[in-house]
């Protein structure tokens, strides 16, 4: 009993550390069965598309690829344009404002060409390229680790399901044995000790069944986590989810906007690597 109470206290402390408050009346855990894949191949496909570790590695590689392009851009010329317009000379009057004034229009274009950098630019390009190579290797390493985790979680889920079925049958058998022993005790064929022993066996079987259900649910959660499907909208569909894209669109012009900003952005992206954005979730075929 003391061991069970200590385990309960540890679980309550862990819950408070994650949620921020002690558990009250807990609601039943949400069902995960409808989110589980039918085959391990579907789980692999979902993990490659939605696993957050793989996506983080992918976006890190895209960021380093953009830094390679930025380093190479230092070898290209830069062009700046400036124009001014004004009035000069003449007299200002209320009847004829700006009379006899001359119009001055000036436009200048300045082009800068990097001629000698002492090897700094080429060194920065090589450094950025090597960093990008490391990020590319990290993508494959992360992918293999995630697929290994999916395989382990899948096998653990299969084992937990088999153990759950076995414990269900064990509870049925223990219940039949307990009822039979109790009836035999009523006619004097069994002692009270025999009844207590079979009742203890039934309690142990029921406890093992509860643990098997826990292990099966935990294995399913681990598999969904590796697949990138253990998300809030699956567990709590009634709670509005935070959309970072919507928030970005709301604050991107918080500090002002100029009419030529789109044109400048297009020119700024010339020569930049293509950024392939993945959707938040990708439903693999066969699900």
Coordinates of C-alpha atoms in Angstrom, one line a residue:
X1 CA 0.0 0.0 0.0
X2 CA 2.8 2.4 0.8
X3 CA 4.4 1.8 -2.5
X4 CA 1.2 2.4 -4.3
X5 CA 0.6 5.7 -2.4
X6 CA 4.1 6.8 -3.2
X7 CA 3.6 6.1 -6.9
X8 CA 0.3 8.0 -6.8
X9 CA 2.0 11.0 -5.2
X10 CA 4.8 10.9 -7.9
X11 CA 2.1 10.8 -10.6
X12 CA 0.3 13.8 -9.1
X13 CA 3.6 15.8 -8.9
X14 CA 4.3 15.0 -12.5
X15 CA 0.9 16.1 -13.5
X16 CA 1.3 19.4 -11.7
X17 CA 4.7 19.9 -13.3
X18 CA 3.2 19.6 -16.8
X19 CA -0.3 21.2 -16.3
X20 CA 0.6 23.8 -13.6
X21 CA -2.0 22.7 -11.0
X22 CA -2.8 19.6 -9.0
X23 CA -5.3 17.1 -10.6
X24 CA -8.9 17.4 -9.6
X25 CA -11.7 15.3 -11.1
X26 CA -10.1 13.9 -14.2
X27 CA -12.0 13.3 -17.4
X28 CA -11.6 10.0 -19.2
X29 CA -8.6 9.8 -21.5
X30 CA -9.5 10.4 -25.2
X31 CA -9.6 7.4 -27.5
X32 CA -6.6 7.1 -29.8
X33 CA -7.9 4.1 -31.8
X34 CA -9.2 6.1 -34.7
X35 CA -5.9 7.9 -35.2
X36 CA -3.7 4.7 -35.3
X37 CA -2.4 3.5 -38.6
X38 CA -3.6 0.3 -40.2
X39 CA -0.1 -0.9 -41.1
X40 CA 3.5 -0.1 -40.1
X41 CA 4.1 1.3 -43.6
X42 CA 1.4 3.9 -43.1
X43 CA 3.1 4.8 -39.8
X44 CA 6.4 5.2 -41.6
X45 CA 4.9 7.4 -44.3
X46 CA 3.1 9.6 -41.7
X47 CA 6.3 10.0 -39.6
X48 CA 8.4 11.1 -42.7
X49 CA 5.8 13.8 -43.4
X50 CA 4.7 15.0 -40.0
X51 CA 7.3 14.1 -37.4
X52 CA 8.4 17.4 -35.8
X53 CA 12.0 16.4 -35.5
X54 CA 12.3 15.6 -39.2
X55 CA 10.5 18.8 -40.1
X56 CA 12.8 20.8 -37.8
X57 CA 15.8 19.3 -39.5
X58 CA 14.3 20.0 -42.9
X59 CA 13.7 23.7 -42.0
X60 CA 17.2 24.0 -40.5
X61 CA 18.7 22.8 -43.8
X62 CA 16.5 25.2 -45.7
X63 CA 17.8 28.0 -43.5
X64 CA 21.4 27.1 -44.0
X65 CA 20.8 26.9 -47.7
X66 CA 19.5 30.4 -47.6
X67 CA 22.7 31.5 -45.8
X68 CA 24.7 29.9 -48.6
X69 CA 22.8 32.0 -51.1
X70 CA 23.3 35.1 -48.9
X71 CA 27.1 34.4 -48.8
X72 CA 27.2 34.0 -52.6
X73 CA 25.3 37.3 -53.0
X74 CA 28.3 39.2 -51.5
X75 CA 30.2 38.5 -54.7
X76 CA 27.5 40.2 -56.8
X77 CA 27.2 43.9 -57.5
X78 CA 24.9 46.1 -55.6
X79 CA 22.9 48.9 -57.2
X80 CA 21.3 51.9 -55.4
X81 CA 18.9 54.4 -57.0
X82 CA 18.1 57.9 -55.8
X83 CA 16.0 60.6 -57.3
X84 CA 15.1 64.2 -56.1
X85 CA 12.8 66.9 -57.5
X86 CA 12.5 70.5 -56.5
X87 CA 12.2 74.2 -57.4
X88 CA 14.9 76.7 -57.5
X89 CA 15.3 80.5 -58.0
X90 CA 12.4 82.8 -58.8
X91 CA 10.0 84.7 -56.5
X92 CA 7.1 83.5 -54.4
X93 CA 3.9 85.5 -54.5
X94 CA 0.3 85.0 -53.4
X95 CA -1.0 85.6 -56.9
X96 CA 1.6 83.7 -58.8
X97 CA 3.2 81.1 -56.5
X98 CA 6.3 79.5 -57.8
X99 CA 6.6 82.1 -60.6
X100 CA 9.8 82.0 -62.5
X101 CA 11.0 79.0 -60.5
X102 CA 13.2 76.5 -62.2
X103 CA 12.5 72.8 -61.9
X104 CA 15.3 70.6 -60.8
X105 CA 15.1 66.8 -61.3
X106 CA 18.1 64.8 -60.3
X107 CA 18.5 61.0 -60.5
X108 CA 21.6 59.0 -59.6
X109 CA 22.5 55.4 -59.8
X110 CA 25.4 53.9 -58.0
X111 CA 26.8 50.4 -58.7
X112 CA 29.3 48.8 -56.4
X113 CA 31.4 45.8 -57.5
X114 CA 33.4 43.8 -55.0
X115 CA 36.9 43.5 -56.5
X116 CA 39.1 42.3 -53.7
X117 CA 38.0 40.9 -50.3
X118 CA 41.2 39.1 -49.3
X119 CA 39.5 35.7 -49.5
X120 CA 36.9 36.6 -46.8
X121 CA 33.9 36.1 -49.1
X122 CA 35.0 32.8 -50.5
X123 CA 35.8 31.6 -47.0
X124 CA 32.3 32.6 -45.8
X125 CA 30.8 30.7 -48.8
X126 CA 32.7 27.6 -48.0
X127 CA 31.7 27.8 -44.3
X128 CA 28.0 28.2 -45.2
X129 CA 28.2 25.4 -47.6
X130 CA 29.8 23.0 -45.1
X131 CA 27.2 23.9 -42.6
X132 CA 24.5 23.1 -45.1
X133 CA 26.1 19.8 -45.8
X134 CA 26.0 19.0 -42.1
X135 CA 22.3 19.9 -42.0
X136 CA 21.6 17.6 -45.0
X137 CA 23.3 14.7 -43.2
X138 CA 21.3 15.6 -40.1
X139 CA 18.1 15.2 -42.0
X140 CA 18.9 11.6 -43.0
X141 CA 20.2 10.8 -39.5
X142 CA 17.1 12.2 -37.9
X143 CA 14.9 10.3 -40.4
X144 CA 16.5 7.0 -39.6
X145 CA 16.2 7.6 -35.9
X146 CA 12.5 8.5 -36.2
X147 CA 11.8 5.4 -38.4
X148 CA 13.6 3.3 -35.7
X149 CA 11.4 4.8 -33.1
X150 CA 8.3 4.1 -35.1
X151 CA 9.3 0.5 -35.6
X152 CA 9.9 0.1 -31.9
X153 CA 6.7 1.8 -31.0
X154 CA 4.7 -0.3 -33.5
X155 CA 6.2 -3.6 -32.1
X156 CA 5.5 -2.4 -28.6
X157 CA 1.9 -1.7 -29.5
X158 CA 1.5 -5.1 -31.0
X159 CA 2.9 -6.7 -27.9
X160 CA 0.7 -4.6 -25.6
X161 CA -2.4 -5.6 -27.6
X162 CA -1.5 -9.3 -27.4
X163 CA -0.8 -8.9 -23.6
X164 CA -4.2 -7.1 -23.2
X165 CA -6.1 -9.9 -24.9
X166 CA -4.2 -12.5 -22.8
X167 CA -5.1 -10.6 -19.6
X168 CA -8.7 -10.3 -20.6
X169 CA -8.9 -14.1 -20.9
X170 CA -7.0 -14.5 -17.6
X171 CA -9.6 -12.3 -15.9
X172 CA -12.4 -14.4 -17.4
X173 CA -10.8 -17.6 -16.2
X174 CA -10.0 -16.3 -12.7
X175 CA -13.6 -15.1 -12.4
X176 CA -15.0 -18.5 -13.4
X177 CA -12.6 -20.2 -10.9
X178 CA -13.6 -17.8 -8.1
X179 CA -17.4 -18.4 -8.8
X180 CA -16.8 -22.2 -8.9
X181 CA -14.8 -22.2 -5.7
X182 CA -17.4 -20.1 -3.9
X183 CA -20.2 -22.4 -4.9
X184 CA -18.2 -25.5 -3.9
X185 CA -17.5 -23.8 -0.6
X186 CA -21.3 -23.4 0.0
X187 CA -21.8 -27.2 -0.2
X188 CA -18.7 -28.0 1.9
X189 CA -16.3 -29.1 -0.9
X190 CA -13.9 -26.1 -0.5
X191 CA -12.7 -24.2 2.5
X192 CA -12.8 -20.5 3.2
X193 CA -9.1 -20.3 2.6
X194 CA -9.6 -21.8 -0.9
X195 CA -12.2 -19.0 -1.6
X196 CA -9.8 -16.3 -0.4
X197 CA -7.0 -17.7 -2.6
X198 CA -9.1 -17.7 -5.7
X199 CA -10.4 -14.2 -4.9
X200 CA -6.8 -13.0 -4.6
X201 CA -6.0 -14.6 -8.0
X202 CA -9.0 -12.7 -9.5
X203 CA -7.8 -9.4 -8.0
X204 CA -4.3 -10.0 -9.3
X205 CA -5.7 -10.8 -12.8
X206 CA -7.9 -7.6 -12.7
X207 CA -4.9 -5.5 -11.7
X208 CA -2.8 -7.0 -14.5
X209 CA -5.6 -6.2 -16.9
X210 CA -5.6 -2.5 -15.8
X211 CA -1.8 -2.4 -16.3
X212 CA -2.2 -4.0 -19.7
X213 CA -4.7 -1.3 -20.7
X214 CA -2.3 1.3 -19.5
X215 CA 0.6 -0.2 -21.5
X216 CA -1.5 -0.4 -24.6
X217 CA -2.7 3.2 -24.4
X218 CA 0.9 4.4 -23.7
X219 CA 2.3 2.4 -26.6
X220 CA -0.4 4.0 -28.9
X221 CA 0.5 7.4 -27.7
X222 CA 4.2 6.8 -28.3
X223 CA 3.5 5.6 -31.8
X224 CA 1.3 8.7 -32.6
X225 CA 3.9 11.0 -31.1
X226 CA 6.5 9.5 -33.5
X227 CA 4.1 9.9 -36.4
X228 CA 3.5 13.5 -35.5
X229 CA -0.2 12.8 -34.9
X230 CA -0.3 13.3 -31.2
X231 CA -1.5 16.9 -31.6
X232 CA -4.1 19.0 -29.7
X233 CA -6.7 18.9 -32.4
X234 CA -6.8 15.1 -32.1
X235 CA -6.9 15.0 -28.3
X236 CA -9.1 18.0 -27.7
X237 CA -11.0 18.9 -30.9
X238 CA -13.2 21.4 -29.1
X239 CA -10.3 23.6 -28.0
X240 CA -9.3 26.2 -30.6
X241 CA -5.8 25.6 -31.8
X242 CA -3.1 28.2 -32.2
X243 CA -2.3 28.9 -35.8
X244 CA 1.1 30.5 -36.2
X245 CA 0.5 31.4 -39.8
X246 CA -2.6 33.5 -38.9
X247 CA -0.6 35.3 -36.1
X248 CA 2.2 36.0 -38.5
X249 CA -0.1 37.6 -41.1
X250 CA -1.6 39.8 -38.3
X251 CA 1.8 41.2 -37.1
X252 CA 3.8 41.3 -40.3
X253 CA 2.8 44.9 -41.0
X254 CA 2.6 46.0 -37.4
X255 CA 5.5 48.5 -37.9
X256 CA 4.1 50.0 -41.1
X257 CA 3.9 49.1 -44.8
X258 CA 5.2 50.9 -47.9
X259 CA 3.6 50.6 -51.3
X260 CA 6.8 49.3 -53.0
X261 CA 7.5 46.6 -50.3
X262 CA 6.1 43.7 -52.5
X263 CA 8.3 44.7 -55.4
X264 CA 11.4 45.0 -53.2
X265 CA 10.6 41.6 -51.7
X266 CA 10.4 40.0 -55.1
X267 CA 13.7 41.5 -56.1
X268 CA 15.3 40.4 -52.8
X269 CA 14.2 36.8 -53.5
X270 CA 15.9 36.6 -56.9
X271 CA 18.5 33.9 -56.8
X272 CA 17.4 32.6 -53.4
X273 CA 16.8 28.9 -52.9
X274 CA 13.3 27.6 -53.2
X275 CA 11.6 27.1 -49.9
X276 CA 9.2 24.2 -50.0
X277 CA 6.7 24.6 -47.2
X278 CA 5.0 21.5 -45.9
X279 CA 1.4 21.5 -44.7
X280 CA 0.7 21.2 -41.0
X281 CA -0.5 17.6 -41.5
X282 CA -0.3 15.3 -44.4
X283 CA -2.7 12.4 -44.5
X284 CA -0.8 9.4 -46.1
X285 CA -2.5 7.2 -48.6
X286 CA -4.4 4.2 -47.3
X287 CA -5.7 5.8 -44.1

